[in-house]
Amino acid sequence: MFTVEKIRADFPILTQQINNQPLVYLDSAATSQKPQSVITATERFYTQQNANVHRGRHTLSEQATSAYEAARDKIARYFNVQSREIVWTKGATESINLVANGLSQQLDKNSSIVISPLEHHANIVPWQQLAMKTGASLHVLPIQSNATININACVKFLKSVKPTVFAITHASNALGNITNLGPLLRTVDEFNTITLIDGAQSAMHLQPNLQSLDCDFYVFSAHKMLGPTGIGGLYGKYERLNSLLPNQTGGEMIESVSLTHSTFRDAPGKFEAGTPNIAGVLGFAAAIDYLNSLDKVAVHAHEQMLFSYAMSKLNNIDGIKIYSDIDSNIGTICFNYKDEHPFDIATLLDGYGVAVRSGHHCTQPLMTHLGINGSVRASFAFYNTVQDIDAFIKALQESIALLD
Ligand SMILES: Cc1ncc(COP(=O)(O)O)c(C=O)c1O
């Protein structure tokens, strides 16, 4: 059974006081908090298991290697794909760069890349760079003025561009809006388009079945899924994945090396040059175990209840403007109060122990699209409570009173 109090006891940081107030952590879209089991798994690696992987024949090294590869199996099962289709990276940013750089010889001036205005900079800049390198044209999906997607208009657009590459987020980090990917991906299927889904925000909240989603690439970061920072991954449909050029070369990714020539391993090995973040991978595996242990239906219902409750409370405050889509959302609210600077609101909230994000959220084009410079963002996870929302709203009302 899902009991939020029991869940919270697994997250040591949540008992902290910040500015002499109980911590109200509403910044899980930036990074999630970590359960004790993840912290313990990372520590256990250094205290009991530390050895390099894929190298030694001694017991510790063999144990580290099998734990490292078992973690790959675990994340593959989480997304319902094959282990050889998972590459470890530093996170979503590195994964997108890996794909964009890896495609550099597959695109030319006749190619086209489609992105959307909803994207995090990590899913914009690498494609701009690829377009510059290859001469490919860069196109932007026409979304509505309130940043929601009109499927018919976007399908029509995709049919006219017939993109070589289509990269889009599964859930907006600034707004929390969930993209209805099905019709968009089905549309480009007939053009043999290479599709990349930015799953940084959806991987924990939506746990997509990547086989049924049927995208070519999907990127994710462990730290937004209860895991450590500096580790994440790339899923790639095997043939597509294996066709990419490696981003980095060196030890471990080779098949054979002479002084004048080298051959590379097949994926995923050819994308994992050098000593990886082994402790991070094991911590990530513990995070997946933790997520798997939860009642997913209850977790989802709890997150949606928190989101609706916070939405209704915010809507009752005069002068608050909300930019997030209420109908299809992972649990993130993007808002402003009159023309007050979001940094001022966030700083005042911090005085009450309430942690929210403020600024452009690495989505400057989206902020421009919405006609704002930035916003306040409150993002929820299953370890948040109704009391958290009440404390947030009370702190917001008191902050606003100070500003008015
Ligand atoms: C939607 C989205 N994409 C990409 C990223 C980049 O992730 P990372 O910083 O873990 O590489 C983020 C991080 O906030 C994100 O929210």
Coordinates of C-alpha atoms and ligand atoms in Angstrom, one line a residue:
M1 CA 0.0 0.0 0.0
F2 CA 1.2 3.5 -0.8
T3 CA 1.7 5.6 2.4
V4 CA 3.4 8.9 1.8
E5 CA 4.7 9.0 5.4
K6 CA 6.4 5.6 5.0
I7 CA 7.9 6.7 1.7
R8 CA 9.3 9.9 3.2
A9 CA 11.1 8.0 5.9
D10 CA 13.2 6.5 3.1
F11 CA 14.5 9.9 2.0
P12 CA 16.8 11.2 4.8
I13 CA 17.1 14.7 3.3
L14 CA 13.4 15.4 3.7
T15 CA 13.7 15.7 7.5
Q16 CA 16.0 18.7 7.1
Q17 CA 15.3 22.2 8.3
I18 CA 16.0 25.0 5.8
N19 CA 16.1 28.5 7.2
N20 CA 14.7 27.1 10.5
Q21 CA 11.6 25.7 8.7
P22 CA 10.8 22.2 7.6
L23 CA 12.1 21.6 4.0
V24 CA 9.3 21.7 1.4
Y25 CA 11.1 20.4 -1.6
L26 CA 9.3 21.4 -4.8
D27 CA 12.2 21.1 -7.2
S28 CA 12.1 17.5 -8.3
A29 CA 12.1 18.5 -12.0
A30 CA 15.6 19.9 -11.4
T31 CA 16.7 16.8 -9.5
S32 CA 14.9 14.2 -7.4
Q33 CA 15.8 13.4 -3.9
K34 CA 17.5 10.1 -3.2
P35 CA 16.2 7.2 -1.0
Q36 CA 18.7 5.7 1.6
S37 CA 19.0 2.6 -0.5
V38 CA 20.6 4.6 -3.3
I39 CA 23.0 6.3 -0.9
T40 CA 23.9 3.0 0.6
A41 CA 24.5 1.3 -2.7
T42 CA 26.9 4.0 -3.8
E43 CA 28.8 3.9 -0.5
R44 CA 28.8 0.1 -0.6
F45 CA 30.6 0.1 -3.9
Y46 CA 33.5 2.2 -2.5
T47 CA 33.7 0.4 0.9
Q48 CA 33.3 -3.2 -0.3
Q49 CA 33.2 -3.6 -4.1
N50 CA 35.6 -1.1 -5.7
A51 CA 37.4 -2.4 -8.7
N52 CA 37.4 -1.5 -12.4
V53 CA 35.0 -3.2 -14.8
H54 CA 35.6 -5.2 -17.9
R55 CA 39.4 -5.4 -17.2
G56 CA 40.6 -7.6 -14.4
R57 CA 40.3 -11.4 -13.9
H58 CA 40.4 -11.0 -10.1
T59 CA 37.3 -11.7 -8.0
L60 CA 36.5 -8.0 -7.1
S61 CA 36.8 -6.9 -10.8
E62 CA 34.6 -9.8 -11.9
Q63 CA 32.0 -9.0 -9.3
A64 CA 32.0 -5.3 -10.2
T65 CA 31.6 -6.2 -13.9
S66 CA 28.6 -8.4 -13.3
A67 CA 26.9 -5.9 -11.0
Y68 CA 27.6 -3.2 -13.7
E69 CA 26.1 -5.3 -16.4
A70 CA 23.2 -6.5 -14.2
A71 CA 22.3 -2.8 -13.8
R72 CA 22.1 -2.5 -17.6
D73 CA 19.7 -5.4 -17.6
K74 CA 17.6 -3.8 -14.9
I75 CA 17.2 -0.5 -16.7
A76 CA 16.5 -2.3 -20.0
R77 CA 13.7 -4.2 -18.2
Y78 CA 12.4 -1.0 -16.7
F79 CA 11.9 0.4 -20.3
N80 CA 11.0 -3.0 -21.8
V81 CA 14.0 -3.0 -24.3
Q82 CA 17.1 -5.2 -24.8
S83 CA 20.2 -4.7 -22.6
R84 CA 22.4 -4.2 -25.7
E85 CA 20.2 -1.2 -26.6
I86 CA 21.2 0.7 -23.4
V87 CA 24.4 2.9 -23.3
W88 CA 25.6 4.5 -20.1
T89 CA 26.3 8.2 -20.3
K90 CA 26.6 11.1 -17.9
G91 CA 22.9 11.9 -18.5
A92 CA 20.4 13.2 -21.0
T93 CA 22.6 16.0 -22.2
E94 CA 25.5 13.6 -23.1
S95 CA 23.1 11.2 -24.6
I96 CA 21.6 13.8 -27.0
N97 CA 25.1 14.9 -27.9
L98 CA 26.1 11.3 -28.5
V99 CA 23.3 10.9 -31.0
A100 CA 23.7 14.3 -32.7
N101 CA 27.4 13.9 -33.2
G102 CA 27.0 10.2 -34.1
L103 CA 24.8 11.1 -37.0
S104 CA 27.2 13.6 -38.5
Q105 CA 28.0 11.4 -41.5
Q106 CA 24.4 10.4 -42.1
L107 CA 23.1 13.9 -42.8
D108 CA 23.9 16.4 -45.5
K109 CA 22.5 19.6 -47.0
N110 CA 19.4 17.7 -48.2
S111 CA 18.5 16.6 -44.7
S112 CA 16.1 18.2 -42.3
I113 CA 15.9 18.3 -38.5
V114 CA 12.7 19.1 -36.6
I115 CA 12.6 20.2 -33.0
S116 CA 9.9 21.9 -30.9
P117 CA 9.9 25.2 -29.0
L118 CA 9.2 23.2 -25.8
E119 CA 12.7 21.8 -25.7
H120 CA 15.3 22.1 -22.9
H121 CA 18.5 23.7 -24.4
A122 CA 20.0 20.2 -24.3
N123 CA 17.6 19.2 -27.0
I124 CA 18.2 22.3 -29.1
V125 CA 21.8 23.2 -29.2
P126 CA 23.2 19.8 -30.3
W127 CA 20.8 19.8 -33.3
Q128 CA 21.8 23.4 -34.2
Q129 CA 25.4 22.2 -34.1
L130 CA 24.6 19.2 -36.3
A131 CA 22.7 21.4 -38.8
M132 CA 25.7 23.7 -39.0
K133 CA 28.2 20.8 -39.5
T134 CA 26.2 19.0 -42.1
G135 CA 24.3 21.8 -43.9
A136 CA 20.9 20.2 -42.9
S137 CA 18.0 22.6 -42.4
L138 CA 16.5 23.1 -38.9
H139 CA 12.7 23.4 -38.5
V140 CA 10.5 24.1 -35.6
L141 CA 7.2 22.4 -34.8
P142 CA 4.3 24.9 -34.8
I143 CA 2.9 24.8 -31.3
Q144 CA 0.0 27.0 -30.1
S145 CA 0.5 30.3 -28.3
N146 CA -0.2 28.7 -24.9
A147 CA 2.5 26.1 -25.7
T148 CA 0.1 23.2 -26.1
I149 CA 0.3 21.0 -29.2
N150 CA -2.5 20.9 -31.8
I151 CA -1.9 17.4 -33.2
N152 CA -3.6 18.0 -36.6
A153 CA -1.4 21.1 -37.2
C154 CA 1.8 19.3 -36.2
V155 CA 1.0 16.2 -38.2
K156 CA 0.4 18.4 -41.3
F157 CA 3.7 20.2 -40.6
L158 CA 5.6 16.9 -40.3
K159 CA 4.1 15.6 -43.5
S160 CA 5.3 18.7 -45.3
V161 CA 8.8 18.6 -43.9
K162 CA 9.4 14.8 -44.0
P163 CA 12.2 15.2 -41.5
T164 CA 15.4 13.2 -41.5
V165 CA 15.6 13.7 -37.7
F166 CA 12.7 14.5 -35.3
A167 CA 13.7 15.3 -31.7
I168 CA 11.0 16.2 -29.1
T169 CA 10.5 16.1 -25.4
H170 CA 8.1 13.6 -23.8
A171 CA 7.4 16.1 -21.0
S172 CA 8.4 19.7 -20.8
N173 CA 10.7 20.5 -17.9
A174 CA 9.4 24.1 -17.6
L175 CA 5.7 23.3 -17.9
G176 CA 5.3 19.6 -17.1
N177 CA 3.1 19.3 -20.2
I178 CA 3.1 15.7 -21.6
T179 CA 3.5 15.4 -25.3
N180 CA 1.0 13.1 -27.1
L181 CA 3.8 11.3 -28.9
G182 CA 1.8 8.5 -30.6
P183 CA 0.3 10.4 -33.6
L184 CA 3.5 12.4 -34.1
L185 CA 5.8 9.3 -34.2
R186 CA 3.3 7.4 -36.4
T187 CA 3.3 10.3 -38.9
V188 CA 7.1 10.4 -39.4
D189 CA 7.3 6.6 -39.5
E190 CA 6.5 6.6 -43.2
F191 CA 9.5 8.9 -43.9
N192 CA 12.0 6.6 -42.1
T193 CA 12.7 9.6 -39.8
I194 CA 15.3 9.1 -37.0
T195 CA 13.3 9.9 -33.9
L196 CA 14.7 11.0 -30.5
I197 CA 12.6 11.5 -27.4
D198 CA 13.9 13.5 -24.5
G199 CA 12.8 11.4 -21.6
A200 CA 14.6 13.4 -18.8
Q201 CA 11.3 14.4 -17.2
S202 CA 9.1 11.4 -18.2
A203 CA 11.4 8.4 -17.3
M204 CA 10.3 8.4 -13.6
H205 CA 6.8 9.8 -13.8
L206 CA 5.6 7.9 -16.8
Q207 CA 7.9 4.9 -17.1
P208 CA 7.3 4.5 -20.9
N209 CA 7.3 1.2 -22.6
L210 CA 9.9 2.0 -25.2
Q211 CA 9.0 -0.9 -27.4
S212 CA 5.4 0.2 -27.8
L213 CA 6.5 3.9 -28.1
D214 CA 8.6 2.8 -31.0
C215 CA 11.0 5.7 -31.1
D216 CA 14.6 5.2 -32.3
F217 CA 16.3 6.9 -29.3
Y218 CA 15.2 7.9 -25.8
V219 CA 17.5 9.7 -23.3
F220 CA 17.3 9.9 -19.6
S221 CA 19.2 11.0 -16.4
A222 CA 19.4 9.0 -13.3
H223 CA 19.4 12.0 -11.0
K224 CA 15.8 12.8 -12.0
M225 CA 14.8 9.2 -11.2
L226 CA 16.0 9.0 -7.6
G227 CA 19.5 8.0 -8.7
P228 CA 22.9 9.7 -8.4
T229 CA 24.1 12.7 -10.5
G230 CA 26.5 12.2 -13.4
I231 CA 24.9 9.0 -14.7
G232 CA 22.2 8.3 -17.1
G233 CA 21.7 6.7 -20.4
L234 CA 20.7 6.4 -24.0
Y235 CA 18.3 3.8 -25.4
G236 CA 18.7 3.2 -29.1
K237 CA 16.9 0.7 -31.4
Y238 CA 19.8 -1.6 -32.1
E239 CA 20.5 -1.1 -35.8
R240 CA 20.1 2.7 -35.4
L241 CA 22.3 2.8 -32.3
N242 CA 25.0 0.7 -33.9
S243 CA 25.0 2.9 -37.0
L244 CA 26.1 6.0 -35.0
L245 CA 29.8 7.1 -34.9
P246 CA 31.3 6.9 -31.5
N247 CA 31.5 10.3 -29.7
Q248 CA 34.7 9.4 -27.8
T249 CA 37.4 6.9 -28.6
G250 CA 40.0 5.2 -26.4
G251 CA 40.2 2.3 -24.0
E252 CA 37.4 -0.3 -23.7
M253 CA 35.5 0.7 -26.8
I254 CA 37.9 -1.0 -29.2
E255 CA 38.0 -4.5 -30.7
S256 CA 41.7 -4.2 -31.7
V257 CA 44.3 -1.5 -31.9
S258 CA 47.6 -1.2 -33.9
L259 CA 49.6 2.0 -34.1
T260 CA 48.0 3.0 -37.3
H261 CA 44.5 1.6 -37.2
S262 CA 41.8 0.5 -34.7
T263 CA 38.5 -1.3 -34.9
F264 CA 35.6 -0.7 -32.6
R265 CA 33.3 -3.0 -30.6
D266 CA 29.6 -3.1 -31.5
A267 CA 27.1 -1.1 -29.4
P268 CA 26.8 -0.5 -26.5
G269 CA 30.6 -1.1 -26.0
K270 CA 31.8 1.3 -28.7
F271 CA 30.1 4.2 -26.9
E272 CA 31.6 3.6 -23.5
A273 CA 35.2 4.6 -23.8
G274 CA 37.3 4.8 -20.6
T275 CA 36.4 3.9 -17.0
P276 CA 32.7 4.5 -16.4
N277 CA 30.9 5.9 -13.4
I278 CA 30.6 2.4 -11.8
A279 CA 29.3 3.7 -8.4
G280 CA 26.8 5.8 -10.3
V281 CA 25.5 2.9 -12.3
L282 CA 25.1 0.8 -9.1
G283 CA 23.3 3.7 -7.3
F284 CA 21.1 4.0 -10.4
A285 CA 20.3 0.2 -10.2
A286 CA 19.2 0.7 -6.5
A287 CA 17.0 3.6 -7.7
I288 CA 15.3 1.4 -10.2
D289 CA 14.8 -1.3 -7.5
Y290 CA 13.2 1.3 -5.4
L291 CA 10.9 2.5 -8.2
N292 CA 10.0 -1.1 -9.0
S293 CA 9.0 -1.7 -5.4
L294 CA 6.3 1.1 -5.5
D295 CA 2.7 0.7 -6.4
K296 CA 2.8 2.6 -9.7
V297 CA -0.9 3.2 -10.0
A298 CA -1.0 4.6 -6.4
V299 CA 2.1 6.7 -7.0
H300 CA 0.7 8.2 -10.2
A301 CA -2.7 9.0 -8.5
H302 CA -0.9 10.6 -5.5
E303 CA 1.2 12.9 -7.9
Q304 CA -1.9 13.8 -9.9
M305 CA -3.8 14.6 -6.7
L306 CA -1.0 16.9 -5.5
F307 CA -0.9 18.6 -8.9
S308 CA -4.7 19.2 -9.1
Y309 CA -4.7 20.4 -5.4
A310 CA -1.9 22.9 -6.0
M311 CA -3.4 24.1 -9.3
S312 CA -6.8 24.8 -7.6
K313 CA -5.1 26.6 -4.7
L314 CA -2.9 28.7 -7.1
N315 CA -5.8 29.5 -9.3
N316 CA -7.6 31.1 -6.3
I317 CA -4.8 33.7 -5.8
D318 CA -5.4 36.9 -7.6
G319 CA -2.6 38.0 -9.9
I320 CA -1.2 34.4 -10.4
K321 CA -0.8 33.4 -14.1
I322 CA -0.3 29.7 -14.7
Y323 CA 1.4 28.6 -18.0
S324 CA 1.2 24.8 -17.5
D325 CA -1.4 22.6 -19.2
I326 CA -3.7 21.3 -16.5
D327 CA -5.1 18.4 -18.6
S328 CA -1.9 16.4 -19.3
N329 CA 0.9 17.1 -16.9
I330 CA 3.5 15.1 -15.0
G331 CA 3.1 17.3 -11.9
T332 CA 4.9 20.6 -12.6
I333 CA 3.4 24.1 -12.3
C334 CA 5.0 27.1 -14.1
F335 CA 3.6 30.4 -13.0
N336 CA 4.3 34.1 -12.4
Y337 CA 2.8 36.6 -10.0
K338 CA 1.8 39.9 -11.7
D339 CA 5.0 41.3 -13.1
E340 CA 7.1 40.4 -10.1
H341 CA 10.5 38.9 -10.9
P342 CA 10.5 35.1 -10.4
F343 CA 13.8 35.3 -8.6
D344 CA 12.2 37.5 -5.9
I345 CA 9.4 35.1 -5.4
A346 CA 11.8 32.1 -5.2
T347 CA 14.1 33.9 -2.7
L348 CA 11.1 34.9 -0.5
L349 CA 9.8 31.3 -0.6
D350 CA 13.2 30.0 0.3
G351 CA 13.0 32.0 3.6
Y352 CA 10.0 29.7 4.4
G353 CA 12.0 26.5 3.6
V354 CA 10.2 26.2 0.3
A355 CA 12.5 25.1 -2.6
V356 CA 11.2 26.1 -6.1
R357 CA 13.0 26.9 -9.3
S358 CA 13.0 30.3 -10.9
G359 CA 14.3 31.6 -14.2
H360 CA 14.2 30.4 -17.8
H361 CA 14.6 26.7 -16.8
C362 CA 17.1 26.2 -19.7
T363 CA 14.1 26.8 -22.1
Q364 CA 14.8 30.4 -23.4
P365 CA 12.9 29.8 -26.7
L366 CA 9.8 28.5 -24.8
M367 CA 9.9 31.6 -22.5
T368 CA 10.1 33.8 -25.6
H369 CA 7.2 31.9 -27.1
L370 CA 5.1 32.5 -23.9
G371 CA 6.2 36.2 -24.0
I372 CA 8.0 36.1 -20.6
N373 CA 11.6 36.2 -19.4
G374 CA 11.2 33.5 -16.9
S375 CA 8.8 32.0 -14.3
V376 CA 8.6 30.3 -11.0
R377 CA 8.3 26.5 -11.2
A378 CA 7.0 24.2 -8.5
S379 CA 7.5 20.5 -9.4
F380 CA 6.2 17.6 -7.4
A381 CA 7.2 14.0 -6.8
F382 CA 5.5 11.1 -5.0
Y383 CA 7.3 12.0 -1.7
N384 CA 5.5 15.3 -1.5
T385 CA 2.4 15.8 0.7
V386 CA -0.7 17.9 0.9
Q387 CA 1.0 19.6 3.8
D388 CA 3.9 20.6 1.5
I389 CA 1.4 22.2 -0.9
D390 CA -0.4 24.0 2.0
A391 CA 3.0 25.3 3.3
F392 CA 3.9 26.4 -0.2
I393 CA 0.7 28.3 -0.7
K394 CA 0.8 29.9 2.7
A395 CA 4.4 31.0 2.1
L396 CA 3.5 32.3 -1.3
Q397 CA 0.6 34.3 0.1
E398 CA 2.8 35.9 2.7
S399 CA 5.6 36.6 0.1
I400 CA 3.1 38.3 -2.2
A401 CA 1.8 40.4 0.7
L402 CA 5.4 41.6 1.2
L403 CA 5.7 42.5 -2.5
D404 CA 2.4 44.2 -3.0
Ligands
LIG1 C1 13.7 17.9 -20.4 C2 15.1 17.9 -20.1 N1 16.0 17.5 -21.0 C3 17.3 17.5 -20.7 C4 17.8 17.8 -19.5 C5 19.3 17.7 -19.2 O1 19.5 16.7 -18.3 P1 20.9 16.6 -17.6 O2 21.3 17.9 -17.1 O3 20.7 15.6 -16.5 O4 21.9 16.1 -18.7 C6 16.9 18.2 -18.5 C7 17.4 18.7 -17.2 O5 16.8 19.5 -16.5 C8 15.6 18.2 -18.8 O6 14.7 18.6 -17.9

